[in-house]
């Protein structure tokens, strides 16, 4: 589709419909801010009139932005599941626009890789940046982090196709619903992992560890620690644990790392970041990057949090080492997404598998369990007399 045709369709469709305004706090349209404050999402149960939230439902999908038939198949399945089972919003776990992000806030790839595939899915998306969103080559090396700023700018654009895209800053927090006390029911913490793990060194010093990595780590740690939310969930693009080709943080891309020039490509400092900010504090961690679906069992160094990889929204891949981390479930070479349902005391996780060729979908796995982090878990052990 030519750029002129894209512009024509955009103007025609936007002119034919009234799009509600979505308000967000934090960040800025000039891309100078790196973190954003939280806000209560619209149209969520318990989020508007003070009524306590009893249940939240949402979808999680990553590595979506191919603009191919596969992405459209997943989008169609998500639409049907959201209508039939319920969902109030969607989390996007990065690699939103393949293969090398966008070069302006008006880049037509926002249409091809996001707006058109999801035009029938009338839910807000909360997005995080992936390595391909911050790359200037098709290899997704992540050495052009400035490109990610355009995806923040799109959040504030008054000329965008819809108001579904939410990314108020490169890293940020967002709150959903409320408790009887008025505290949030759920708080989401979104990490910008690419400057911390990119294959190649970004010569822009604004994105090195001193100027960006450590400040992000400190902001995230302080924000999580001050949170009064009942549920706390983190989302990042690069995995903390994964049985796919990228592997675990601390030893990322073991077989191919010799080709990279960034010493942080192993993710060792990134691993420390995640453990410092989130270990023993959050209930779940969602990531993408590996094009598979995995529900990895909690590990001692990260506490009771459940670790979920949902990176099959537009591409598929094999599991390089299926036994690397113990799992409740894992699926390779199929597209898909995850649906989450939270109550005060339980979490239900459903993995939906989508056939890349036909678009047929099914529940691959579902499991309900109790909330990982509780007051009893966080309380210190009593002192012995």
mmCIF file of C-alpha atoms in Angstrom:
data_model
loop_
_atom_site.group_PDB
_atom_site.id
_atom_site.type_symbol
_atom_site.label_atom_id
_atom_site.label_comp_id
_atom_site.label_asym_id
_atom_site.label_seq_id
_atom_site.Cartn_x
_atom_site.Cartn_y
_atom_site.Cartn_z
ATOM 1 C CA UNK A 1 0.000 0.000 0.000
ATOM 2 C CA UNK A 2 1.450 3.377 -0.971
ATOM 3 C CA UNK A 3 1.929 6.222 1.498
ATOM 4 C CA UNK A 4 -0.687 8.310 -0.367
ATOM 5 C CA UNK A 5 -3.238 5.527 -0.095
ATOM 6 C CA UNK A 6 -2.487 5.104 3.604
ATOM 7 C CA UNK A 7 -3.025 8.835 4.141
ATOM 8 C CA UNK A 8 -6.270 8.738 2.205
ATOM 9 C CA UNK A 9 -7.616 5.793 4.227
ATOM 10 C CA UNK A 10 -6.527 7.350 7.494
ATOM 11 C CA UNK A 11 -8.200 10.687 6.753
ATOM 12 C CA UNK A 12 -11.323 9.006 5.434
ATOM 13 C CA UNK A 13 -11.782 6.630 8.372
ATOM 14 C CA UNK A 14 -10.843 9.136 11.078
ATOM 15 C CA UNK A 15 -13.203 11.669 9.545
ATOM 16 C CA UNK A 16 -16.025 9.159 9.549
ATOM 17 C CA UNK A 17 -15.834 8.341 13.247
ATOM 18 C CA UNK A 18 -15.561 10.170 16.527
ATOM 19 C CA UNK A 19 -12.724 8.818 18.649
ATOM 20 C CA UNK A 20 -12.921 9.305 22.422
ATOM 21 C CA UNK A 21 -10.056 11.086 24.121
ATOM 22 C CA UNK A 22 -7.813 9.071 26.431
ATOM 23 C CA UNK A 23 -6.041 11.014 29.150
ATOM 24 C CA UNK A 24 -2.643 9.937 30.443
ATOM 25 C CA UNK A 25 -0.248 11.362 32.994
ATOM 26 C CA UNK A 26 3.520 11.580 32.757
ATOM 27 C CA UNK A 27 5.877 11.693 29.810
ATOM 28 C CA UNK A 28 5.880 14.457 27.234
ATOM 29 C CA UNK A 29 5.377 14.870 23.545
ATOM 30 C CA UNK A 30 8.903 16.213 23.101
ATOM 31 C CA UNK A 31 10.372 12.880 24.279
ATOM 32 C CA UNK A 32 12.608 14.511 26.896
ATOM 33 C CA UNK A 33 10.995 12.748 29.851
ATOM 34 C CA UNK A 34 11.938 9.163 30.543
ATOM 35 C CA UNK A 35 9.320 8.160 33.084
ATOM 36 C CA UNK A 36 5.639 8.716 33.575
ATOM 37 C CA UNK A 37 3.190 8.736 36.410
ATOM 38 C CA UNK A 38 0.254 6.405 36.756
ATOM 39 C CA UNK A 39 -3.360 7.062 35.910
ATOM 40 C CA UNK A 40 -6.600 5.161 36.223
ATOM 41 C CA UNK A 41 -7.597 3.699 32.896
ATOM 42 C CA UNK A 42 -11.034 4.610 31.531
ATOM 43 C CA UNK A 43 -13.984 2.240 31.395
ATOM 44 C CA UNK A 44 -12.517 -0.165 33.949
ATOM 45 C CA UNK A 45 -14.609 -1.696 36.750
ATOM 46 C CA UNK A 46 -14.099 0.213 39.958
ATOM 47 C CA UNK A 47 -12.049 2.892 38.245
ATOM 48 C CA UNK A 48 -14.568 5.704 37.843
ATOM 49 C CA UNK A 49 -17.173 5.959 40.600
ATOM 50 C CA UNK A 50 -15.191 4.634 43.571
ATOM 51 C CA UNK A 51 -16.796 1.190 43.530
ATOM 52 C CA UNK A 52 -14.155 -1.369 44.543
ATOM 53 C CA UNK A 53 -12.858 -3.513 41.698
ATOM 54 C CA UNK A 54 -13.773 -7.174 42.034
ATOM 55 C CA UNK A 55 -12.194 -8.498 38.841
ATOM 56 C CA UNK A 56 -9.870 -7.363 36.064
ATOM 57 C CA UNK A 57 -9.395 -9.150 32.752
ATOM 58 C CA UNK A 58 -6.786 -8.372 30.119
ATOM 59 C CA UNK A 59 -4.765 -9.833 27.261
ATOM 60 C CA UNK A 60 -0.969 -9.972 26.896
ATOM 61 C CA UNK A 61 0.721 -10.203 23.493
ATOM 62 C CA UNK A 62 4.220 -9.391 22.279
ATOM 63 C CA UNK A 63 6.378 -9.246 19.153
ATOM 64 C CA UNK A 64 3.365 -8.259 17.125
ATOM 65 C CA UNK A 65 4.315 -5.622 14.577
ATOM 66 C CA UNK A 66 4.824 -7.581 11.376
ATOM 67 C CA UNK A 67 1.748 -6.411 9.485
ATOM 68 C CA UNK A 68 1.502 -9.939 8.092
ATOM 69 C CA UNK A 69 -1.370 -12.386 7.864
ATOM 70 C CA UNK A 70 -0.199 -13.987 11.103
ATOM 71 C CA UNK A 71 -0.615 -10.756 13.059
ATOM 72 C CA UNK A 72 -4.107 -10.335 11.600
ATOM 73 C CA UNK A 73 -4.968 -13.911 12.594
ATOM 74 C CA UNK A 74 -3.912 -13.249 16.196
ATOM 75 C CA UNK A 75 -5.778 -9.921 16.242
ATOM 76 C CA UNK A 76 -8.975 -11.633 15.064
ATOM 77 C CA UNK A 77 -8.653 -14.314 17.750
ATOM 78 C CA UNK A 78 -8.011 -11.675 20.405
ATOM 79 C CA UNK A 79 -11.127 -9.798 19.327
ATOM 80 C CA UNK A 80 -13.281 -12.926 19.640
ATOM 81 C CA UNK A 81 -11.820 -13.952 23.001
ATOM 82 C CA UNK A 82 -12.175 -10.438 24.429
ATOM 83 C CA UNK A 83 -15.848 -10.363 23.470
ATOM 84 C CA UNK A 84 -16.628 -13.882 24.644
ATOM 85 C CA UNK A 85 -14.513 -14.112 27.812
ATOM 86 C CA UNK A 86 -13.982 -10.467 28.720
ATOM 87 C CA UNK A 87 -11.007 -8.089 28.608
ATOM 88 C CA UNK A 88 -10.681 -4.444 29.586
ATOM 89 C CA UNK A 89 -7.254 -3.718 28.102
ATOM 90 C CA UNK A 90 -4.232 -5.243 26.373
ATOM 91 C CA UNK A 91 -0.546 -5.278 27.293
ATOM 92 C CA UNK A 92 1.926 -5.115 24.396
ATOM 93 C CA UNK A 93 5.295 -6.638 25.323
ATOM 94 C CA UNK A 94 7.470 -4.897 22.720
ATOM 95 C CA UNK A 95 8.688 -5.221 19.135
ATOM 96 C CA UNK A 96 5.638 -3.246 18.205
ATOM 97 C CA UNK A 97 6.898 -2.314 14.729
ATOM 98 C CA UNK A 98 9.230 -4.571 12.752
ATOM 99 C CA UNK A 99 11.929 -4.639 11.597
ATOM 100 C CA UNK A 100 13.473 -1.322 12.555
ATOM 101 C CA UNK A 101 10.839 0.746 14.311
ATOM 102 C CA UNK A 102 9.689 4.104 12.966
ATOM 103 C CA UNK A 103 11.504 7.252 11.895
ATOM 104 C CA UNK A 104 8.836 9.829 12.788
ATOM 105 C CA UNK A 105 5.557 10.177 14.652
ATOM 106 C CA UNK A 106 3.800 10.160 11.277
ATOM 107 C CA UNK A 107 5.524 7.042 9.979
ATOM 108 C CA UNK A 108 2.976 4.906 8.042
ATOM 109 C CA UNK A 109 4.265 1.820 9.820
ATOM 110 C CA UNK A 110 2.117 2.819 12.799
ATOM 111 C CA UNK A 111 -0.801 2.034 10.518
ATOM 112 C CA UNK A 112 0.575 -1.131 8.916
ATOM 113 C CA UNK A 113 1.890 -2.705 12.134
ATOM 114 C CA UNK A 114 -0.638 -1.552 14.713
ATOM 115 C CA UNK A 115 -3.688 0.440 13.681
ATOM 116 C CA UNK A 116 -4.873 -1.670 10.739
ATOM 117 C CA UNK A 117 -4.358 -5.109 12.312
ATOM 118 C CA UNK A 118 -6.195 -4.065 15.507
ATOM 119 C CA UNK A 119 -8.804 -1.727 14.017
ATOM 120 C CA UNK A 120 -11.655 -4.033 15.090
ATOM 121 C CA UNK A 121 -10.284 -4.523 18.608
ATOM 122 C CA UNK A 122 -11.747 -1.631 20.586
ATOM 123 C CA UNK A 123 -9.556 -1.770 23.688
ATOM 124 C CA UNK A 124 -6.667 0.356 24.981
ATOM 125 C CA UNK A 125 -3.158 -1.076 24.508
ATOM 126 C CA UNK A 126 -0.377 -0.374 27.022
ATOM 127 C CA UNK A 127 2.890 -0.761 25.172
ATOM 128 C CA UNK A 128 6.559 -1.225 25.956
ATOM 129 C CA UNK A 129 9.581 -0.867 23.688
ATOM 130 C CA UNK A 130 11.452 -3.812 22.145
ATOM 131 C CA UNK A 131 14.822 -4.103 20.449
ATOM 132 C CA UNK A 132 13.325 -3.809 16.955
ATOM 133 C CA UNK A 133 11.594 -0.606 18.026
ATOM 134 C CA UNK A 134 15.009 0.892 18.746
ATOM 135 C CA UNK A 135 16.978 -0.369 15.752
ATOM 136 C CA UNK A 136 18.209 1.095 12.493
ATOM 137 C CA UNK A 137 18.831 -2.261 10.797
ATOM 138 C CA UNK A 138 16.610 -5.262 10.119
ATOM 139 C CA UNK A 139 18.662 -7.308 12.605
ATOM 140 C CA UNK A 140 17.120 -5.472 15.555
ATOM 141 C CA UNK A 141 20.451 -4.725 17.186
ATOM 142 C CA UNK A 142 18.968 -1.947 19.279
ATOM 143 C CA UNK A 143 21.740 0.573 18.683
ATOM 144 C CA UNK A 144 19.409 3.473 17.776
ATOM 145 C CA UNK A 145 17.404 3.977 20.945
ATOM 146 C CA UNK A 146 16.299 7.453 19.914
ATOM 147 C CA UNK A 147 13.868 5.808 17.494
ATOM 148 C CA UNK A 148 11.877 4.582 20.448
ATOM 149 C CA UNK A 149 11.026 8.188 21.306
ATOM 150 C CA UNK A 150 8.748 8.386 18.275
ATOM 151 C CA UNK A 151 6.559 5.689 19.798
ATOM 152 C CA UNK A 152 6.219 7.849 22.903
ATOM 153 C CA UNK A 153 5.397 10.824 20.674
ATOM 154 C CA UNK A 154 2.639 8.792 19.020
ATOM 155 C CA UNK A 155 0.909 8.517 22.392
ATOM 156 C CA UNK A 156 0.540 12.319 22.418
ATOM 157 C CA UNK A 157 -0.143 12.821 18.718
ATOM 158 C CA UNK A 158 -3.407 14.572 17.819
ATOM 159 C CA UNK A 159 -3.183 13.199 14.280
ATOM 160 C CA UNK A 160 -3.130 9.490 15.006
ATOM 161 C CA UNK A 161 -5.551 6.952 13.596
ATOM 162 C CA UNK A 162 -7.024 5.960 16.977
ATOM 163 C CA UNK A 163 -6.418 6.502 20.687
ATOM 164 C CA UNK A 164 -5.656 2.855 21.447
ATOM 165 C CA UNK A 165 -1.868 3.286 21.700
ATOM 166 C CA UNK A 166 -0.668 4.093 25.245
ATOM 167 C CA UNK A 167 3.027 4.706 25.914
ATOM 168 C CA UNK A 168 3.291 7.909 27.958
ATOM 169 C CA UNK A 169 7.047 7.456 28.430
ATOM 170 C CA UNK A 170 9.813 4.994 27.621
ATOM 171 C CA UNK A 171 9.319 3.472 31.064
ATOM 172 C CA UNK A 172 6.321 4.188 33.237
ATOM 173 C CA UNK A 173 3.678 2.929 35.643
ATOM 174 C CA UNK A 174 -0.083 2.682 35.189
ATOM 175 C CA UNK A 175 -2.888 1.960 37.650
ATOM 176 C CA UNK A 176 -6.160 0.106 37.101
ATOM 177 C CA UNK A 177 -9.234 -0.049 39.311
ATOM 178 C CA UNK A 178 -9.304 0.495 43.062
ATOM 179 C CA UNK A 179 -9.679 -1.170 46.420
ATOM 180 C CA UNK A 180 -12.125 -0.284 49.197
ATOM 181 C CA UNK A 181 -9.387 1.853 50.727
ATOM 182 C CA UNK A 182 -9.038 3.838 47.515
ATOM 183 C CA UNK A 183 -5.630 2.330 46.734
ATOM 184 C CA UNK A 184 -5.191 0.823 43.246
ATOM 185 C CA UNK A 185 -6.386 -2.697 42.525
ATOM 186 C CA UNK A 186 -3.554 -3.222 40.014
ATOM 187 C CA UNK A 187 -0.380 -1.315 39.227
ATOM 188 C CA UNK A 188 1.646 -2.012 36.092
ATOM 189 C CA UNK A 189 5.370 -1.226 35.846
ATOM 190 C CA UNK A 190 6.759 -1.029 32.308
ATOM 191 C CA UNK A 191 10.525 -1.387 31.743
ATOM 192 C CA UNK A 192 12.543 -0.130 28.770
ATOM 193 C CA UNK A 193 14.917 -3.089 28.452
ATOM 194 C CA UNK A 194 16.576 -2.319 25.128
ATOM 195 C CA UNK A 195 19.218 0.229 26.241
ATOM 196 C CA UNK A 196 20.151 -2.247 28.982
ATOM 197 C CA UNK A 197 20.663 -5.295 26.744
ATOM 198 C CA UNK A 198 21.127 -4.157 23.123
ATOM 199 C CA UNK A 199 23.371 -6.188 20.829
ATOM 200 C CA UNK A 200 25.356 -3.168 19.714
ATOM 201 C CA UNK A 201 26.538 -0.093 21.590
ATOM 202 C CA UNK A 202 24.452 3.039 21.135
ATOM 203 C CA UNK A 203 26.844 5.970 20.788
ATOM 204 C CA UNK A 204 24.198 8.304 22.204
ATOM 205 C CA UNK A 205 25.354 8.741 25.805
ATOM 206 C CA UNK A 206 21.824 9.573 26.895
ATOM 207 C CA UNK A 207 21.152 5.822 26.788
ATOM 208 C CA UNK A 208 24.184 4.424 28.604
ATOM 209 C CA UNK A 209 23.919 2.828 32.024
ATOM 210 C CA UNK A 210 25.107 5.896 33.931
ATOM 211 C CA UNK A 211 22.637 8.270 32.324
ATOM 212 C CA UNK A 212 19.731 5.923 31.651
ATOM 213 C CA UNK A 213 20.070 2.404 33.022
ATOM 214 C CA UNK A 214 20.750 3.213 36.669
ATOM 215 C CA UNK A 215 18.287 6.128 36.839
ATOM 216 C CA UNK A 216 15.594 3.847 35.400
ATOM 217 C CA UNK A 217 16.491 1.151 37.925
ATOM 218 C CA UNK A 218 16.283 3.574 40.846
ATOM 219 C CA UNK A 219 12.996 5.077 39.633
ATOM 220 C CA UNK A 220 11.472 1.641 39.148
ATOM 221 C CA UNK A 221 12.628 0.370 42.543
ATOM 222 C CA UNK A 222 11.288 3.425 44.377
ATOM 223 C CA UNK A 223 7.992 3.368 42.483
ATOM 224 C CA UNK A 224 7.394 -0.313 43.208
ATOM 225 C CA UNK A 225 8.293 0.075 46.870
ATOM 226 C CA UNK A 226 5.895 3.001 47.291
ATOM 227 C CA UNK A 227 3.030 1.255 45.509
ATOM 228 C CA UNK A 228 -0.127 0.570 47.516
ATOM 229 C CA UNK A 229 -1.675 -1.564 44.765
ATOM 230 C CA UNK A 230 -3.153 -4.951 45.632
ATOM 231 C CA UNK A 231 -1.740 -6.550 42.465
ATOM 232 C CA UNK A 232 1.671 -5.546 41.120
ATOM 233 C CA UNK A 233 2.717 -6.621 37.636
ATOM 234 C CA UNK A 234 5.894 -5.840 35.685
ATOM 235 C CA UNK A 235 6.306 -5.893 31.909
ATOM 236 C CA UNK A 236 9.490 -5.773 29.863
ATOM 237 C CA UNK A 237 10.540 -6.959 26.431
ATOM 238 C CA UNK A 238 13.747 -8.917 27.028
ATOM 239 C CA UNK A 239 13.119 -12.043 29.145
ATOM 240 C CA UNK A 240 14.282 -12.596 32.667
ATOM 241 C CA UNK A 241 13.914 -16.339 32.119
ATOM 242 C CA UNK A 242 13.182 -18.091 28.829
ATOM 243 C CA UNK A 243 13.579 -21.480 27.186
ATOM 244 C CA UNK A 244 13.739 -19.819 23.760
ATOM 245 C CA UNK A 245 16.762 -18.852 21.705
ATOM 246 C CA UNK A 246 17.534 -15.676 23.668
ATOM 247 C CA UNK A 247 17.761 -17.516 26.979
ATOM 248 C CA UNK A 248 18.004 -16.194 30.525
ATOM 249 C CA UNK A 249 19.115 -12.730 31.597
ATOM 250 C CA UNK A 250 22.742 -12.960 32.659
ATOM 251 C CA UNK A 251 23.540 -15.251 29.740
ATOM 252 C CA UNK A 252 21.434 -13.881 26.893
ATOM 253 C CA UNK A 253 22.139 -15.063 23.332
ATOM 254 C CA UNK A 254 24.929 -17.350 24.476
ATOM 255 C CA UNK A 255 25.668 -18.840 21.070
ATOM 256 C CA UNK A 256 25.654 -15.597 19.059
ATOM 257 C CA UNK A 257 26.942 -13.032 21.544
ATOM 258 C CA UNK A 258 30.404 -13.180 20.004
ATOM 259 C CA UNK A 259 28.956 -11.217 17.080
ATOM 260 C CA UNK A 260 27.884 -8.290 19.295
ATOM 261 C CA UNK A 261 30.009 -5.381 20.515
ATOM 262 C CA UNK A 262 28.000 -4.445 23.607
ATOM 263 C CA UNK A 263 29.376 -6.054 26.797
ATOM 264 C CA UNK A 264 25.903 -5.690 28.349
ATOM 265 C CA UNK A 265 24.348 -7.921 25.687
ATOM 266 C CA UNK A 266 24.592 -10.819 28.165
ATOM 267 C CA UNK A 267 21.977 -9.090 30.319
ATOM 268 C CA UNK A 268 23.875 -9.517 33.584
ATOM 269 C CA UNK A 269 23.272 -5.954 34.748
ATOM 270 C CA UNK A 270 19.720 -6.216 33.431
ATOM 271 C CA UNK A 271 19.181 -9.322 35.587
ATOM 272 C CA UNK A 272 20.361 -7.378 38.629
ATOM 273 C CA UNK A 273 18.038 -4.510 37.663
ATOM 274 C CA UNK A 274 14.982 -6.790 37.528
ATOM 275 C CA UNK A 275 15.788 -8.546 40.788
ATOM 276 C CA UNK A 276 16.528 -5.273 42.573
ATOM 277 C CA UNK A 277 13.312 -3.612 41.399
ATOM 278 C CA UNK A 278 10.838 -6.499 41.402
ATOM 279 C CA UNK A 279 12.007 -9.623 43.269
ATOM 280 C CA UNK A 280 9.660 -10.573 46.144
ATOM 281 C CA UNK A 281 7.492 -7.525 45.300
ATOM 282 C CA UNK A 282 5.527 -8.255 42.112
ATOM 283 C CA UNK A 283 3.025 -11.011 41.387
ATOM 284 C CA UNK A 284 3.829 -11.495 37.699
ATOM 285 C CA UNK A 285 6.415 -10.531 35.090
ATOM 286 C CA UNK A 286 5.436 -10.453 31.404
ATOM 287 C CA UNK A 287 8.038 -10.393 28.623
ATOM 288 C CA UNK A 288 8.369 -11.113 24.906
ATOM 289 C CA UNK A 289 11.454 -11.242 22.621
ATOM 290 C CA UNK A 290 11.322 -15.019 22.180
ATOM 291 C CA UNK A 291 8.553 -15.872 19.697
ATOM 292 C CA UNK A 292 6.912 -18.530 21.813
ATOM 293 C CA UNK A 293 4.616 -18.811 24.812
ATOM 294 C CA UNK A 294 5.918 -19.922 28.184
ATOM 295 C CA UNK A 295 4.691 -19.976 31.765
ATOM 296 C CA UNK A 296 7.843 -20.387 33.810
ATOM 297 C CA UNK A 297 7.598 -21.481 37.417
ATOM 298 C CA UNK A 298 8.755 -19.064 40.131
ATOM 299 C CA UNK A 299 12.463 -19.105 40.938
ATOM 300 C CA UNK A 300 13.941 -18.389 44.403
ATOM 301 C CA UNK A 301 15.979 -15.358 43.325
ATOM 302 C CA UNK A 302 12.864 -13.624 42.000
ATOM 303 C CA UNK A 303 10.487 -14.652 44.754
ATOM 304 C CA UNK A 304 6.973 -15.964 44.210
ATOM 305 C CA UNK A 305 6.325 -14.086 40.961
ATOM 306 C CA UNK A 306 5.101 -16.049 37.957
ATOM 307 C CA UNK A 307 7.139 -15.425 34.794
ATOM 308 C CA UNK A 308 5.273 -15.400 31.496
ATOM 309 C CA UNK A 309 6.735 -15.050 27.999
ATOM 310 C CA UNK A 310 4.133 -13.989 25.428
ATOM 311 C CA UNK A 311 6.088 -13.210 22.272
ATOM 312 C CA UNK A 312 4.079 -14.968 19.578
ATOM 313 C CA UNK A 313 1.825 -12.158 18.418
ATOM 314 C CA UNK A 314 3.299 -11.940 14.934
ATOM 315 C CA UNK A 315 6.194 -14.399 14.651
ATOM 316 C CA UNK A 316 6.932 -17.973 15.705
ATOM 317 C CA UNK A 317 10.071 -19.790 16.756
ATOM 318 C CA UNK A 318 11.265 -22.999 18.372
ATOM 319 C CA UNK A 319 12.228 -23.491 21.995
ATOM 320 C CA UNK A 320 16.013 -23.792 21.990
ATOM 321 C CA UNK A 321 16.289 -25.511 25.382
ATOM 322 C CA UNK A 322 12.846 -26.624 26.615
ATOM 323 C CA UNK A 323 14.307 -27.923 29.874
ATOM 324 C CA UNK A 324 16.330 -24.808 30.732
ATOM 325 C CA UNK A 325 13.656 -23.540 33.143
ATOM 326 C CA UNK A 326 10.820 -25.565 34.716
ATOM 327 C CA UNK A 327 7.445 -24.542 33.280
ATOM 328 C CA UNK A 328 3.736 -25.015 33.788
ATOM 329 C CA UNK A 329 3.309 -24.719 30.012
ATOM 330 C CA UNK A 330 5.230 -23.872 26.859
ATOM 331 C CA UNK A 331 4.374 -23.821 23.160
ATOM 332 C CA UNK A 332 6.600 -23.336 20.122
ATOM 333 C CA UNK A 333 6.062 -22.737 16.393
ATOM 334 C CA UNK A 334 2.557 -21.385 16.937
ATOM 335 C CA UNK A 335 1.186 -17.881 17.238
ATOM 336 C CA UNK A 336 -0.810 -16.837 20.274
ATOM 337 C CA UNK A 337 -1.502 -14.626 23.257
ATOM 338 C CA UNK A 338 -2.349 -14.839 26.950
ATOM 339 C CA UNK A 339 -5.510 -13.871 28.806
ATOM 340 C CA UNK A 340 -5.346 -12.975 32.511
ATOM 341 C CA UNK A 341 -8.229 -12.750 34.971
ATOM 342 C CA UNK A 342 -7.545 -11.351 38.438
ATOM 343 C CA UNK A 343 -9.765 -11.333 41.498
ATOM 344 C CA UNK A 344 -8.744 -10.244 44.971
ATOM 345 C CA UNK A 345 -7.268 -13.637 45.805
ATOM 346 C CA UNK A 346 -6.852 -15.564 42.530
ATOM 347 C CA UNK A 347 -5.264 -15.353 39.098
ATOM 348 C CA UNK A 348 -6.434 -17.294 36.079
ATOM 349 C CA UNK A 349 -4.019 -17.635 33.163
ATOM 350 C CA UNK A 350 -5.167 -18.842 29.733
ATOM 351 C CA UNK A 351 -2.844 -19.435 26.778
ATOM 352 C CA UNK A 352 -4.530 -19.141 23.379
ATOM 353 C CA UNK A 353 -2.805 -20.880 20.471
ATOM 354 C CA UNK A 354 -3.408 -19.516 16.954
ATOM 355 C CA UNK A 355 -2.588 -21.447 13.788
ATOM 356 C CA UNK A 356 -0.286 -19.259 11.627
ATOM 357 C CA UNK A 357 -1.823 -20.507 8.365
ATOM 358 C CA UNK A 358 -5.541 -20.840 9.050
ATOM 359 C CA UNK A 359 -6.101 -18.501 11.996
ATOM 360 C CA UNK A 360 -7.908 -21.243 13.921
ATOM 361 C CA UNK A 361 -7.465 -20.769 17.655
ATOM 362 C CA UNK A 362 -7.940 -22.770 20.815
ATOM 363 C CA UNK A 363 -7.079 -22.742 24.496
ATOM 364 C CA UNK A 364 -3.681 -24.392 24.757
ATOM 365 C CA UNK A 365 -3.534 -24.327 28.526
ATOM 366 C CA UNK A 366 -5.430 -22.772 31.437
ATOM 367 C CA UNK A 367 -4.717 -22.743 35.140
ATOM 368 C CA UNK A 368 -6.075 -20.878 38.148
ATOM 369 C CA UNK A 369 -3.987 -20.304 41.242
ATOM 370 C CA UNK A 370 -3.865 -18.105 44.306
ATOM 371 C CA UNK A 371 -2.321 -14.652 44.385
ATOM 372 C CA UNK A 372 1.470 -15.108 44.737
ATOM 373 C CA UNK A 373 2.244 -12.108 46.955
ATOM 374 C CA UNK A 374 0.050 -11.693 50.048
ATOM 375 C CA UNK A 375 0.290 -9.787 53.299
ATOM 376 C CA UNK A 376 1.290 -13.001 55.019
ATOM 377 C CA UNK A 377 4.123 -13.584 52.547
ATOM 378 C CA UNK A 378 5.449 -10.046 52.931
ATOM 379 C CA UNK A 379 5.203 -9.981 56.728
ATOM 380 C CA UNK A 380 8.512 -10.555 58.555
ATOM 381 C CA UNK A 381 8.927 -13.723 60.562
ATOM 382 C CA UNK A 382 8.236 -13.220 64.284
ATOM 383 C CA UNK A 383 11.242 -12.978 66.551
ATOM 384 C CA UNK A 384 11.947 -15.942 68.809
ATOM 385 C CA UNK A 385 11.583 -15.320 72.525
#
